[in-house]
Amino acid sequence: MAPAGRGSLRHVTRPNALWMIDASPLDAMDTELSRPTVYACIDIATRRTVLSISRTPRASAVALLLRKAILPRGVPAAIHTDHGPDFVATAPTR
């Protein structure tokens, strides 16, 4: 079976052509009584998924997710997000 997107994304047929990233709060509490956030990165062509969990939504959590996805799979041609505050913020560097 050949990998392919669905609907308006059916033109995406190559792995790493388009990744989509989003975040959502989990409906579970951790031991410190906070609501963790799960980040998901999906390769549209192959449906390969990378997940990461963070205590709070932060730009550094997005960077960690991208690192976890890029190291084994390579660099994508394009990444789409919903432009939420944790996706457009810049993490402080030292």
Coordinates of N, CA and C in Angstrom, one line a residue:
M1 N 0.8 -1.2 0.0 CA 0.0 0.0 0.0 C 0.9 1.2 0.0
A2 N 0.7 2.1 -0.9 CA 1.5 3.4 -1.0 C 1.0 4.4 0.0
P3 N 1.9 5.1 0.7 CA 1.5 6.1 1.7 C 0.9 7.3 0.9
A4 N -0.1 7.9 1.5 CA -0.7 9.1 0.9 C -1.5 9.8 1.9
G5 N -1.7 11.1 1.7 CA -2.6 11.9 2.6 C -4.0 11.7 2.2
R6 N -4.9 12.2 2.9 CA -6.3 12.1 2.7 C -7.0 13.4 2.4
G7 N -8.0 13.4 1.6 CA -8.8 14.7 1.4 C -7.9 15.7 0.7
S8 N -7.9 16.9 1.4 CA -7.1 18.0 0.8 C -5.6 17.8 0.9
L9 N -5.1 16.8 1.6 CA -3.7 16.5 1.7 C -3.3 15.3 0.9
R10 N -4.1 14.9 -0.1 CA -3.7 13.7 -0.9 C -2.5 13.9 -1.8
H11 N -2.1 15.2 -2.0 CA -1.0 15.5 -2.8 C 0.3 15.2 -2.1
V12 N 0.3 15.0 -0.7 CA 1.5 14.6 0.0 C 1.7 13.1 0.0
T13 N 2.7 12.7 -0.8 CA 3.0 11.3 -1.0 C 4.4 10.9 -0.6
R14 N 5.3 11.8 -0.3 CA 6.6 11.5 0.1 C 6.8 11.6 1.6
P15 N 7.5 10.7 2.2 CA 7.8 10.8 3.6 C 8.6 12.1 3.8
N16 N 8.3 12.8 4.9 CA 9.0 14.0 5.3 C 8.6 15.2 4.5
A17 N 7.6 15.1 3.6 CA 7.2 16.3 2.8 C 6.4 17.3 3.7
L18 N 5.6 16.8 4.6 CA 4.8 17.6 5.4 C 4.5 17.0 6.8
W19 N 4.9 17.7 7.9 CA 4.6 17.2 9.2 C 3.6 18.2 9.8
M20 N 2.7 17.7 10.6 CA 1.7 18.6 11.3 C 2.0 18.4 12.8
I21 N 2.0 19.5 13.6 CA 2.3 19.4 15.0 C 1.1 20.1 15.7
D22 N 0.7 19.5 16.8 CA -0.3 20.1 17.6 C -0.2 19.7 19.1
A23 N -0.8 20.4 20.0 CA -0.7 20.1 21.4 C -2.1 20.1 22.0
S24 N -2.3 19.3 23.1 CA -3.6 19.2 23.7 C -3.4 18.9 25.2
P25 N -4.1 19.5 26.1 CA -4.0 19.2 27.5 C -4.6 17.8 27.7
L26 N -3.9 17.0 28.6 CA -4.4 15.7 28.9 C -5.6 15.8 29.9
D27 N -6.5 14.9 29.8 CA -7.6 14.9 30.8 C -7.2 13.9 32.0
A28 N -6.0 14.2 32.5 CA -5.5 13.4 33.7 C -4.6 14.3 34.5
M29 N -4.6 14.1 35.8 CA -3.7 14.9 36.7 C -2.5 14.0 37.0
D30 N -1.4 14.7 37.1 CA -0.2 14.0 37.6 C 0.0 14.2 39.1
T31 N 1.1 13.7 39.6 CA 1.2 13.7 41.1 C 1.3 15.1 41.7
E32 N 1.7 16.1 40.9 CA 1.8 17.5 41.3 C 0.5 18.3 41.0
L33 N -0.6 17.6 40.7 CA -1.9 18.2 40.5 C -1.9 19.3 39.4
S34 N -1.2 18.9 38.3 CA -1.2 19.8 37.1 C -1.7 19.0 36.0
R35 N -2.2 19.7 34.9 CA -2.6 19.0 33.7 C -1.5 19.0 32.7
P36 N -0.9 17.9 32.5 CA 0.2 17.8 31.5 C -0.4 18.1 30.1
T37 N 0.5 18.4 29.2 CA 0.2 18.7 27.8 C 0.9 17.6 26.9
V38 N 0.1 17.1 26.0 CA 0.7 16.1 25.0 C 0.9 16.8 23.7
Y39 N 2.1 16.6 23.1 CA 2.5 17.2 21.8 C 2.6 16.0 20.9
A40 N 2.0 16.2 19.7 CA 2.0 15.2 18.6 C 2.6 15.7 17.3
C41 N 3.4 15.0 16.7 CA 4.0 15.3 15.4 C 3.6 14.1 14.5
I42 N 3.0 14.4 13.4 CA 2.5 13.4 12.5 C 3.1 13.7 11.1
D43 N 3.7 12.7 10.5 CA 4.1 12.8 9.1 C 2.9 12.4 8.3
I44 N 2.4 13.3 7.5 CA 1.1 13.1 6.7 C 1.2 12.0 5.8
A45 N 2.3 11.8 5.1 CA 2.4 10.8 4.0 C 2.4 9.4 4.7
T46 N 3.1 9.2 5.7 CA 3.3 7.8 6.3 C 2.5 7.6 7.5
R47 N 1.9 8.6 8.1 CA 1.2 8.6 9.4 C 2.1 8.2 10.6
R48 N 3.4 8.3 10.4 CA 4.3 8.1 11.6 C 4.1 9.2 12.6
T49 N 4.0 8.8 13.9 CA 3.7 9.8 14.9 C 4.7 9.7 16.0
V50 N 5.1 10.9 16.5 CA 5.9 11.1 17.6 C 5.2 11.8 18.7
L51 N 5.2 11.3 19.9 CA 4.5 12.0 21.0 C 5.4 12.4 22.1
S52 N 5.1 13.5 22.7 CA 5.9 14.0 23.9 C 5.0 14.6 24.9
I53 N 5.3 14.4 26.2 CA 4.4 15.0 27.2 C 5.2 16.0 28.0
S54 N 4.6 17.1 28.3 CA 5.2 18.2 29.0 C 4.3 18.7 30.2
R55 N 4.9 19.1 31.3 CA 4.0 19.6 32.4 C 3.3 20.8 32.0
T56 N 3.9 21.7 31.2 CA 3.2 22.9 30.8 C 3.5 23.2 29.3
P57 N 2.6 23.9 28.7 CA 2.9 24.2 27.2 C 4.0 25.3 27.1
R58 N 5.1 24.9 26.5 CA 6.3 25.8 26.4 C 6.9 25.6 25.0
A59 N 7.7 26.6 24.6 CA 8.4 26.5 23.4 C 9.5 25.4 23.5
S60 N 10.1 25.2 24.7 CA 11.1 24.2 24.8 C 10.5 22.8 24.6
A61 N 9.2 22.6 25.0 CA 8.6 21.3 24.8 C 8.4 21.0 23.3
V62 N 8.1 22.1 22.5 CA 8.0 21.9 21.0 C 9.4 21.6 20.5
A63 N 10.4 22.2 21.0 CA 11.8 21.9 20.5 C 12.2 20.5 20.8
L64 N 11.8 20.0 22.0 CA 12.1 18.6 22.3 C 11.4 17.6 21.4
L65 N 10.1 17.9 21.1 CA 9.3 17.1 20.2 C 10.0 17.0 18.8
L66 N 10.4 18.2 18.3 CA 11.0 18.2 17.0 C 12.4 17.5 17.0
R67 N 13.1 17.6 18.1 CA 14.4 16.8 18.2 C 14.1 15.3 18.2
K68 N 13.1 14.9 18.9 CA 12.7 13.5 18.9 C 12.2 13.0 17.6
A69 N 11.6 13.8 16.8 CA 11.2 13.4 15.4 C 12.2 13.5 14.4
I70 N 13.1 14.5 14.4 CA 14.1 14.7 13.4 C 15.3 13.7 13.5
L71 N 15.7 13.4 14.7 CA 16.9 12.5 14.8 C 16.7 11.2 14.1
P72 N 15.6 10.5 14.3 CA 15.5 9.2 13.6 C 14.9 9.3 12.2
R73 N 14.3 10.4 11.8 CA 13.5 10.4 10.6 C 14.1 11.4 9.6
G74 N 14.9 12.3 10.0 CA 15.4 13.4 9.1 C 14.6 14.6 9.1
V75 N 15.0 15.6 8.4 CA 14.4 17.0 8.4 C 13.2 17.0 7.4
P76 N 12.1 17.5 7.8 CA 10.9 17.6 6.9 C 11.0 18.8 6.0
A77 N 10.3 18.8 4.9 CA 10.3 19.9 3.9 C 9.5 21.0 4.5
A78 N 8.4 20.7 5.2 CA 7.5 21.7 5.7 C 6.8 21.2 7.0
I79 N 6.6 22.1 7.9 CA 5.9 21.8 9.2 C 4.7 22.8 9.3
H80 N 3.5 22.3 9.6 CA 2.4 23.1 9.9 C 2.0 23.0 11.3
T81 N 1.6 24.1 11.9 CA 1.1 24.2 13.3 C -0.1 25.1 13.3
D82 N -0.7 25.2 14.5 CA -1.9 26.1 14.6 C -1.5 27.5 15.1
H83 N -0.2 27.7 15.2 CA 0.4 29.0 15.6 C 0.0 29.4 17.0
G84 N -0.2 28.5 17.8 CA -0.4 28.7 19.3 C 0.8 29.4 19.9
P85 N 0.6 29.9 21.1 CA 1.7 30.7 21.8 C 3.0 29.8 22.0
D86 N 2.8 28.5 22.2 CA 4.0 27.7 22.5 C 4.7 27.3 21.1
F87 N 4.0 27.5 20.0 CA 4.7 27.2 18.7 C 5.4 28.5 18.1
V88 N 4.9 29.7 18.4 CA 5.5 30.9 17.9 C 6.5 31.5 18.8
A89 N 6.5 31.1 20.1 CA 7.5 31.7 21.0 C 8.9 31.3 20.8
T90 N 9.8 32.1 21.2 CA 11.2 31.7 21.1 C 11.7 31.3 22.5
A91 N 12.4 30.2 22.6 CA 12.9 29.7 23.9 C 14.2 30.5 24.2
P92 N 14.4 30.9 25.4 CA 15.6 31.6 25.7 C 16.8 30.7 25.5
T93 N 17.9 31.3 25.0 CA 19.2 30.5 24.9 C 20.2 31.1 25.7
R94 N 21.2 30.3 26.1 CA 22.3 30.7 26.9 C 23.6 30.9 26.1

